[in-house]
Coordinates of C-alpha atoms and ligand atoms in Angstrom, one line a residue:
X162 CA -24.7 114.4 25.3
X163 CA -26.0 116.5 28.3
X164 CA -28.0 113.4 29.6
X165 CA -24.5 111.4 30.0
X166 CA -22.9 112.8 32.6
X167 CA -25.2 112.3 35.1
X168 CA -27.4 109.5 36.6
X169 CA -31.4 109.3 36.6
X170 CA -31.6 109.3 40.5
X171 CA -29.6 112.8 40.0
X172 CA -31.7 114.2 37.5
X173 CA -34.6 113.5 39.4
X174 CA -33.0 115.6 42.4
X175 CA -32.4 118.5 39.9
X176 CA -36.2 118.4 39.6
X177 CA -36.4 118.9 42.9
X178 CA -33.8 121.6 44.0
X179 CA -36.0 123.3 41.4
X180 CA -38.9 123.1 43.3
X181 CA -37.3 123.7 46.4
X182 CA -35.8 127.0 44.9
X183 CA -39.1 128.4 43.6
X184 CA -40.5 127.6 47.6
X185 CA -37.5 130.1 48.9
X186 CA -38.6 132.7 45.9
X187 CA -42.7 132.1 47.2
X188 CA -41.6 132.7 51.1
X189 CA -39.3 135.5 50.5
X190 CA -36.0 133.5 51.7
X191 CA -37.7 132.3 54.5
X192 CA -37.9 129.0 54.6
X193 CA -37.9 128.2 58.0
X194 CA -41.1 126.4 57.8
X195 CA -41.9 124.6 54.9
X196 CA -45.1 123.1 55.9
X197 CA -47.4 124.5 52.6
X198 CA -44.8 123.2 50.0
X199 CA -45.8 120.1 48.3
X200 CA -43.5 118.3 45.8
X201 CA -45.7 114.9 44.4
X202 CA -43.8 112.7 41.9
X203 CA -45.2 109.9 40.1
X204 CA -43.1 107.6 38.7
X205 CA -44.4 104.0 36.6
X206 CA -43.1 102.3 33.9
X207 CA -45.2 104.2 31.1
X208 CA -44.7 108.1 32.9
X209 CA -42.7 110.1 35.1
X210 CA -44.2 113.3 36.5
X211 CA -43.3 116.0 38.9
X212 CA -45.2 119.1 39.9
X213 CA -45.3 121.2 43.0
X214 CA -46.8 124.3 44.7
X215 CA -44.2 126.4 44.7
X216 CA -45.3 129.4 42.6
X217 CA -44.5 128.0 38.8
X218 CA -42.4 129.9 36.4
X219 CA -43.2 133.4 35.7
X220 CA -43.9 133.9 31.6
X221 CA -40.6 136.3 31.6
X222 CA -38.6 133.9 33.2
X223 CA -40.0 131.4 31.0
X224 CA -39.3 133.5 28.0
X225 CA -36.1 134.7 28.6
X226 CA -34.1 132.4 30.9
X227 CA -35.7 128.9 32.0
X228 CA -35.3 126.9 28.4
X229 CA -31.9 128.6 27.2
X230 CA -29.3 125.8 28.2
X231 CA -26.9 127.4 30.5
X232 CA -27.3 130.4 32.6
X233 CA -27.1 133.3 30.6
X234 CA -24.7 136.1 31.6
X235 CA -27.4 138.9 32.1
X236 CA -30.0 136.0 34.5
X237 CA -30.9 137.9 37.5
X238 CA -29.7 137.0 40.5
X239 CA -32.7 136.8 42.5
X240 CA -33.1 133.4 44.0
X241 CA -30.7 133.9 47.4
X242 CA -29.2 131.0 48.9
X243 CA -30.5 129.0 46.0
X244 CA -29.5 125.2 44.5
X245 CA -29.7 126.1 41.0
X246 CA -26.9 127.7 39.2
X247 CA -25.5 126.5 36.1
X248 CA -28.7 127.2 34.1
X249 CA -29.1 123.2 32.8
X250 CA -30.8 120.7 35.5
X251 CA -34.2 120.7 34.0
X252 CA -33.3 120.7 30.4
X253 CA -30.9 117.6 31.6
X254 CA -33.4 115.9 33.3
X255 CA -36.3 116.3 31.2
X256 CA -34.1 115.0 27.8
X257 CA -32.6 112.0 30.6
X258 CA -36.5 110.7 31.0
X259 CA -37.8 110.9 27.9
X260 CA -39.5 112.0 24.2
X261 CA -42.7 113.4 25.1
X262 CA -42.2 116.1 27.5
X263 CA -44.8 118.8 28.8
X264 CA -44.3 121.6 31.3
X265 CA -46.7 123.8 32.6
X266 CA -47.0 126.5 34.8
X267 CA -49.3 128.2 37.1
X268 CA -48.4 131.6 38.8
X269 CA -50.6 134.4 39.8
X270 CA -49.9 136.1 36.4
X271 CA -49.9 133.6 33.6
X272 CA -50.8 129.9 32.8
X273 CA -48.9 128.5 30.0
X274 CA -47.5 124.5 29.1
X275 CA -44.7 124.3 27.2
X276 CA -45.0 120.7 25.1
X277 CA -41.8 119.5 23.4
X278 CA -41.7 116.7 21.2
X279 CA -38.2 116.2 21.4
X280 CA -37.8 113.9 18.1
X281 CA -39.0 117.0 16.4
X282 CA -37.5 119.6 18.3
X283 CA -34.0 117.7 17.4
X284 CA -34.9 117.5 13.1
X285 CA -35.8 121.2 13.4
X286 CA -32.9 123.6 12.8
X287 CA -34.8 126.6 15.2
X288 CA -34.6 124.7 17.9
X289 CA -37.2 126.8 19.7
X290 CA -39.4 125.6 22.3
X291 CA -43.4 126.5 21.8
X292 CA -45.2 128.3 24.5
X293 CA -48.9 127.7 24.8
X294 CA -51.5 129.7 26.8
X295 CA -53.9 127.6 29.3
X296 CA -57.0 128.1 30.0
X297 CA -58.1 125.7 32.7
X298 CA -57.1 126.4 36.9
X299 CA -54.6 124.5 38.8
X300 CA -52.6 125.4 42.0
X301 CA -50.0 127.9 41.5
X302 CA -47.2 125.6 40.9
X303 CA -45.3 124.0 37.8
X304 CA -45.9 120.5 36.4
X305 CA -43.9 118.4 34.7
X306 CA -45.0 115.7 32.4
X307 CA -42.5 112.8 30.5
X308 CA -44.3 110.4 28.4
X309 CA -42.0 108.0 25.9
X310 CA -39.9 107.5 28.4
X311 CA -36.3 105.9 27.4
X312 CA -36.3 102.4 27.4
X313 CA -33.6 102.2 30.1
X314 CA -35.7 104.8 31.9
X315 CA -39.2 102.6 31.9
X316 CA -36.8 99.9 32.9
X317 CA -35.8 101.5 36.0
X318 CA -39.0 102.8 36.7
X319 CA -40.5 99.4 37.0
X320 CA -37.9 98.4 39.6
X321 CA -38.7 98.4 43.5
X322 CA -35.4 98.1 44.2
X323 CA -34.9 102.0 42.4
X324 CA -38.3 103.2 43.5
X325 CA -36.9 102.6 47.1
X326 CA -33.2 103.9 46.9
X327 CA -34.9 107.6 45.3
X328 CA -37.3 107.2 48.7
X329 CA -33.9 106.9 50.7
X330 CA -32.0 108.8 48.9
X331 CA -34.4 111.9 49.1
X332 CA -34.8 111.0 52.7
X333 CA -31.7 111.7 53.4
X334 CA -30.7 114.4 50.9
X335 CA -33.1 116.8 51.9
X336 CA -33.5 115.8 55.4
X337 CA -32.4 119.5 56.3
X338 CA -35.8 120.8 54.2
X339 CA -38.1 117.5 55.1
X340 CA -37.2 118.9 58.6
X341 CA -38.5 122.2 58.1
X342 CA -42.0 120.6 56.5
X343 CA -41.5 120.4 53.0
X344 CA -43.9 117.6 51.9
X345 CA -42.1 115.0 49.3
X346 CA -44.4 112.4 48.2
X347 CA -43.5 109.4 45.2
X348 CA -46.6 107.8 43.9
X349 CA -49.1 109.0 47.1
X350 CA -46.4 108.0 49.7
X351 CA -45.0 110.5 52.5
X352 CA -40.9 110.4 52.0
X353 CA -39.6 110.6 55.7
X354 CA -36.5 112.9 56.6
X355 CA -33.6 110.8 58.1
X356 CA -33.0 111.9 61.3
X357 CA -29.5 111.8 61.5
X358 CA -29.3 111.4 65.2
X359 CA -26.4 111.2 67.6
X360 CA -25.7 110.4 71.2
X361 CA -25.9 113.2 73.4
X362 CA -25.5 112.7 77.0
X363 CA -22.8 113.0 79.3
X364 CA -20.3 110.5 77.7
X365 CA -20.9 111.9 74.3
X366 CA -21.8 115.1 72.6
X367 CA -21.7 116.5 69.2
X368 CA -20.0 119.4 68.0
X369 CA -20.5 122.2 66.0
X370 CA -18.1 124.9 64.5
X371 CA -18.9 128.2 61.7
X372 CA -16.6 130.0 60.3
X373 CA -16.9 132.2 57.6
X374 CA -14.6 132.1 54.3
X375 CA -14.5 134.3 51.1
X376 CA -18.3 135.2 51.1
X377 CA -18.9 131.7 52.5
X378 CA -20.5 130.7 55.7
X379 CA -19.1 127.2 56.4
X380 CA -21.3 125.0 59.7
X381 CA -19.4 121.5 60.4
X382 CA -21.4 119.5 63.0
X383 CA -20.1 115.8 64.5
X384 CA -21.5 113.3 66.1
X385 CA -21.6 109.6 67.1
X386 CA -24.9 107.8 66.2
X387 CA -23.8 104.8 67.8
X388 CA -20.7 102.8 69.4
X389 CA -20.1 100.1 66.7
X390 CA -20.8 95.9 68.3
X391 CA -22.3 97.4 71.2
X392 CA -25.4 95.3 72.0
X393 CA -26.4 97.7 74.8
X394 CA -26.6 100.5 72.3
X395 CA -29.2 101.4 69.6
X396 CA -28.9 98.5 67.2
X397 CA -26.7 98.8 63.8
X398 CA -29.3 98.6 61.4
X399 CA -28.0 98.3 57.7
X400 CA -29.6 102.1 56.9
X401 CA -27.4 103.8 60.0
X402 CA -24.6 101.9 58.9
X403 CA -24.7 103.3 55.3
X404 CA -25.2 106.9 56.2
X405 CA -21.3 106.8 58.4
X406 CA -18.7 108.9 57.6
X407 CA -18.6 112.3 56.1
X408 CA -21.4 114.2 54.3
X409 CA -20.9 117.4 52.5
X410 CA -23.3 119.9 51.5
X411 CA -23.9 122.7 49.5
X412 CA -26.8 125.0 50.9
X413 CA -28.3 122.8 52.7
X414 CA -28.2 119.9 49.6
X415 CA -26.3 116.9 50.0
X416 CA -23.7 117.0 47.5
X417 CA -21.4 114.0 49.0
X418 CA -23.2 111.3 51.1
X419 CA -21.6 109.0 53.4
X420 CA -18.1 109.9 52.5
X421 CA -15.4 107.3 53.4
X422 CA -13.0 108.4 51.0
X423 CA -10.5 110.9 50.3
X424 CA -12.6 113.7 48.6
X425 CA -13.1 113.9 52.2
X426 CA -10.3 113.5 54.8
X427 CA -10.1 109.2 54.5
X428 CA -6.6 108.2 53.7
X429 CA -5.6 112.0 52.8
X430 CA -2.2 113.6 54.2
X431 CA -1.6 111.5 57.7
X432 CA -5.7 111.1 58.1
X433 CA -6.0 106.8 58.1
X434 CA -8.3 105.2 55.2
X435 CA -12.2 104.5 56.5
X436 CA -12.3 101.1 58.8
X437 CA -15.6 99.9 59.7
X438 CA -14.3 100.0 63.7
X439 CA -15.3 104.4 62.9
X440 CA -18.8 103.2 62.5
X441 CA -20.7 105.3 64.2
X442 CA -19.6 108.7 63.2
X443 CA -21.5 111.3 61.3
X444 CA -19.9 114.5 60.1
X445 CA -21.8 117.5 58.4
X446 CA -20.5 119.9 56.7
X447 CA -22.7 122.5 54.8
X448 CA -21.2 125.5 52.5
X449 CA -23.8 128.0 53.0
X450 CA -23.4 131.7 50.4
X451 CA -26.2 133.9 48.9
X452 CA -24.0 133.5 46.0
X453 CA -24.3 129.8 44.9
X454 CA -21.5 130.4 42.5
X455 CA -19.1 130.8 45.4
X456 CA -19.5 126.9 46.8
X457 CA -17.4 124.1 45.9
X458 CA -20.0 122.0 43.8
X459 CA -20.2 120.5 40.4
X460 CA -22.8 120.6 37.9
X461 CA -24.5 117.7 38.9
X462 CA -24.4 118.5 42.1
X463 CA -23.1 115.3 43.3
X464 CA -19.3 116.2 43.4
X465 CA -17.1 118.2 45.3
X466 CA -15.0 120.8 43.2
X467 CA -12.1 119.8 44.7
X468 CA -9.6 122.2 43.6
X469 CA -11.9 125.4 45.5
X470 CA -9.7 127.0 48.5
X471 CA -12.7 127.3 50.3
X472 CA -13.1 123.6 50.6
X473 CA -9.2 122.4 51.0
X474 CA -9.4 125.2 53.9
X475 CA -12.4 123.0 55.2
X476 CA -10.9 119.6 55.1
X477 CA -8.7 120.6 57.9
X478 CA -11.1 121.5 60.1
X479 CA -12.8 117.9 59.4
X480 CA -10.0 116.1 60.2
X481 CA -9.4 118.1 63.2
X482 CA -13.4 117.0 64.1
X483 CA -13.3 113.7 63.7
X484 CA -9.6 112.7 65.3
X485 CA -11.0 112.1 68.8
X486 CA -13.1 109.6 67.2
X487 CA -10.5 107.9 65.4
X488 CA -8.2 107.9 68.8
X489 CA -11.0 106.4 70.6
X490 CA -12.1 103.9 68.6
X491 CA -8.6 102.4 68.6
X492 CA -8.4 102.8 72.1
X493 CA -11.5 100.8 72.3
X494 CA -10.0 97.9 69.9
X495 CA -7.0 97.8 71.8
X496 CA -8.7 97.7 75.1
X497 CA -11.3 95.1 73.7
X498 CA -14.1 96.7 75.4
X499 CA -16.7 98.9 75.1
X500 CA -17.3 101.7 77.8
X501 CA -20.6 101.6 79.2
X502 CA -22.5 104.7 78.3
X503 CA -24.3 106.4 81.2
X504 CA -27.6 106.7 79.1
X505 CA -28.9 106.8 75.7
X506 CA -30.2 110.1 74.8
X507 CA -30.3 111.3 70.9
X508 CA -30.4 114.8 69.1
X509 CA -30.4 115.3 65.4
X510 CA -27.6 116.8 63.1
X511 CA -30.5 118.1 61.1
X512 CA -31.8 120.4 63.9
X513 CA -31.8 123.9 63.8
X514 CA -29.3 125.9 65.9
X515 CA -31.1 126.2 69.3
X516 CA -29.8 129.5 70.3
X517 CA -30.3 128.8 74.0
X518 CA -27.9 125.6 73.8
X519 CA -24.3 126.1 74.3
X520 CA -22.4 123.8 71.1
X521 CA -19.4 122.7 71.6
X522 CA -16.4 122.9 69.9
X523 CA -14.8 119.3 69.9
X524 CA -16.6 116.1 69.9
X525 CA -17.2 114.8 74.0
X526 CA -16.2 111.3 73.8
X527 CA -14.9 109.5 76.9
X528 CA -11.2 108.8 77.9
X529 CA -11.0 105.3 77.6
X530 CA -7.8 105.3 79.4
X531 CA -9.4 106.3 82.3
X532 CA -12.0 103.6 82.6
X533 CA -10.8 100.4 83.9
X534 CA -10.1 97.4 82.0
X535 CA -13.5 96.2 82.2
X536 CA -13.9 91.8 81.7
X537 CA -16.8 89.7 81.3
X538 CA -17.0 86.2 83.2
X539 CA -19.7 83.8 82.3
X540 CA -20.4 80.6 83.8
X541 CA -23.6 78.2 84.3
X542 CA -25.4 77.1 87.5
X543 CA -29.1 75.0 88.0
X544 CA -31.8 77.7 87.6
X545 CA -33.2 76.2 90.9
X546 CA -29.8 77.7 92.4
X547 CA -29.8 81.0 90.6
X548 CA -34.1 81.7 91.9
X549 CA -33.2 80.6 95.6
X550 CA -30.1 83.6 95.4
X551 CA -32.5 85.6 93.4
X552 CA -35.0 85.3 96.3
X553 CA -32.3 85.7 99.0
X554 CA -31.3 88.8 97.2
X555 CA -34.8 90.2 97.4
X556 CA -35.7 90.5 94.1
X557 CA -37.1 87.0 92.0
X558 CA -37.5 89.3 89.2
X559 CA -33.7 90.1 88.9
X560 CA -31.2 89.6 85.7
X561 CA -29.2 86.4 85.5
X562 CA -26.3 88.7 85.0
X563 CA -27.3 90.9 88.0
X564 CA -27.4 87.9 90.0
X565 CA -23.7 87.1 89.2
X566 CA -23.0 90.5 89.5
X567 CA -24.5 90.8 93.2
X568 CA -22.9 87.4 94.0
X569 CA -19.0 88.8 93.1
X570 CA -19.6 92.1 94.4
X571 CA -20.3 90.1 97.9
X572 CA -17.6 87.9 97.9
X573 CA -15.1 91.0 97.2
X574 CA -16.4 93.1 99.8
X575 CA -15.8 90.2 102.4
X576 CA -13.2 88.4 101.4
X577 CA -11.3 91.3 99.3
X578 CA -11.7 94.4 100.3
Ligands
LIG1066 N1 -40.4 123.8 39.7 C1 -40.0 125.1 39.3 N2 -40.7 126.2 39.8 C2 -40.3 127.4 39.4 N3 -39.3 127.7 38.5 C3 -38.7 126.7 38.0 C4 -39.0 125.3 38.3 N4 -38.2 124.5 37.6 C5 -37.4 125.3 36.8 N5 -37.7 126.6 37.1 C6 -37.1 127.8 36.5 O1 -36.3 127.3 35.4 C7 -35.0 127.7 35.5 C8 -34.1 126.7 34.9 O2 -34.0 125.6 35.6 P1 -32.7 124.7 35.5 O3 -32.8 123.6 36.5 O4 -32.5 124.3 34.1 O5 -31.5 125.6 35.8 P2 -31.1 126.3 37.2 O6 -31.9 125.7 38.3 O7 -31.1 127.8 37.1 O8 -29.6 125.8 37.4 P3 -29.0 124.3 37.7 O9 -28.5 123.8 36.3 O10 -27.8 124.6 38.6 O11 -30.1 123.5 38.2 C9 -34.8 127.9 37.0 O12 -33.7 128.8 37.2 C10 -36.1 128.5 37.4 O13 -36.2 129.9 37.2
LIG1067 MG1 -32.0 123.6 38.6

């Protein structure tokens, strides 16, 4: 019943926040750079497996706390800042993939594997798991082994369609930890970080706010990645276009992607419903406590629990962030042009916090009511025509729309002006 309520692509994340968690126990918190942490998953129609080089599970932790479904009152709390929390995501995971599961682990201490039949292990009425000493040498790290996979399971898994989403999907779920070096790799390929870049030059500028709330550090950054049917500006490839709108997480994980809806702010109180003419905006908001309990996500990590104070606080603040968007953009339909944009220079939401930069506090996004109502004229003349005025002009090599630019700002400056 467990495996239900959640979807393979998640489980396969829960894998990884593991992982990830056992790299902030092996660097003492630190995890700044991330550069030695290798996660390697291999994924094909007959097997799924996982392992990293994170440190493995210790044989007491093993023992007493990593198999028992649910976190058990007396777990120490030792993993700061961490993902995991509820005490389930591997058991879920491993019981979502398949029958033939095996889990081994490599610290400094101990080398065990941990092989679970899980037809047998449901017939039996101990319901134990078997721990079994290793003898060989492997990396210090844990591995994790499905075999028998689920029929549906094998069925994805043979799918390049889903083999790329979890590429994308990890890209951009853990861009904040691919940043900091952490090496994911499915089937011997590098998984690249999304940058999550946005304008920043004198027109535009993204924002960022913290705040701390009941033993929770909360960071909101803005931006605008691009100025939606603007040919002049980076291009509106399908992937930017998908990753607008709102995205929540929960140290440092991704919990809500893309939002457009009203988890969010979209269509909530006065706040108008998502319109593709907001393409363009990316909003970040990150719950950050020692305390994982304390932050406003679900079990699967993939939902917002909406009724915590600390986030209905938050959504405020969001909606305050992303109005000057919102009044622009209409602005900009109204007007039915787009605002040239002095140059095109990018950071990334992603970054850390350069503590030599001054943030800002509010989006920077130009008054359109102060730019004139700009038109566009277009008309057609002989190209023998347009070279001889290119060549009068001084420059053969010029634009054809410089040219009729040149050509009108003549004729105003001696018969207008
Ligand atoms: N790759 C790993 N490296 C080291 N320890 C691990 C790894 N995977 C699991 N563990 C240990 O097993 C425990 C149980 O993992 P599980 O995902 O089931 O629960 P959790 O991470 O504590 O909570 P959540 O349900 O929120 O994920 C972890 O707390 C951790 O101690
Ligand atoms: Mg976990």
């Amino acid at each position: 019943m467990i495996t239900k309520d959640i979807s393979l692509e998640d489980c396969i994340l829960d894998l990884i926040d593991n992982s990830i968690d056992a790299a902030r126990v092996a660097s003492r918190g630190d995890i700044s750079n991330l550069n030695d942490y290798f996660i390697e998953l291999n994924i094909n129609p007959e097997s799924f497996s996982i392992s990293d080089n994170c440190g493995g599970i210790s044989l007491h932790n093993a023992i007493d706390y990593a198999f028992y479904f649910g976190r058990r009152k007396d777990a120490p709390k030792d993993v700061n800042f961490s993902i995991g929390l509820y005490g389930i995501g591997m058991k879920r995971a491993i019981f979502k993939l398949g029958r033939k599961i095996e889990i081994s682990s490599y610290t400094n201490e101990h080398k065990f594997i941990v092989p679970i039949d899980v037809d047998q292990w449901l017939i039996s009425d101990k319901w134990d798991f078997e721990l079994d000493p290793l003898e060989n040498d492997k990396p210090k790290g844990t591995y994790i082994n499905v075999k028998s996979l689920r029929d549906d399971v094998s069925k994805e898994f043979t799918d390049p369609v889903f083999i790329n989403s979890l590429f994308e999907i990890i890209g951009r779920d853990y861009a904040s930890f691919l940043s900091r070096g952490l090496n994911i790799k499915i089937n011997d390929k590098l998984v690249n970080g999304y940058n999550y870049a946005v304008m920043e030059n004198s027109d535009f500028a993204p924002s960022l706010i913290s705040y701390t709330d009941d033993g929770v550090n909360v960071e909101i950054r803005a931006g605008i990645a691009a100025l939606p049917d603007d040919e002049s500006d980076k291009p509106q490839k399908y992937q930017d276009v998908k990753n607008y709108g709102w995205f929540v997480l929960c140290n440092d994980r991704v919990v809500l992607a893309a939002d457009k809806s009203i988890k969010t702010i979209w269509g909530r109180d006065s706040f108008p419903v998502w319109h593709p003419q907001y393409n363009g905006f990316i909003g970040m908001i990150n719950f950050r406590s020692e305390d994982s309990s304390l932050l406003p996500w679900d079990t699967t990590k993939r939902n917002i629990n909406l009724s915590s104070s600390v986030y209905k606080r938050s959504i405020q603040r969001m909606a305050e962030l992303t109005r000057p968007w919102i009044d622009f953009s209409r602005k900009k339909k109204d007007a039915g042009y787009t605002p040239p944009i002095s140059q095109n220079s990018y950071s990334s939401l992603v970054e850390k916090i350069d503590t030599n930069k001054t943030y800002k506090a509010a989006l920077l996004i130009p008054d359109i009511s102060k730019t004139p109502n700009l038109i566009s004229i277009q008309f057609r003349k002989s190209d023998k025509d347009v070279n001889n005025v290119k060549l009068a002009l001084g420059n053969a090599r010029m634009s054809n729309r410089e040219v009729g630019e040149k050509v009108f700002d003549y004729y105003k400056m001696n018969e207008v002006d």
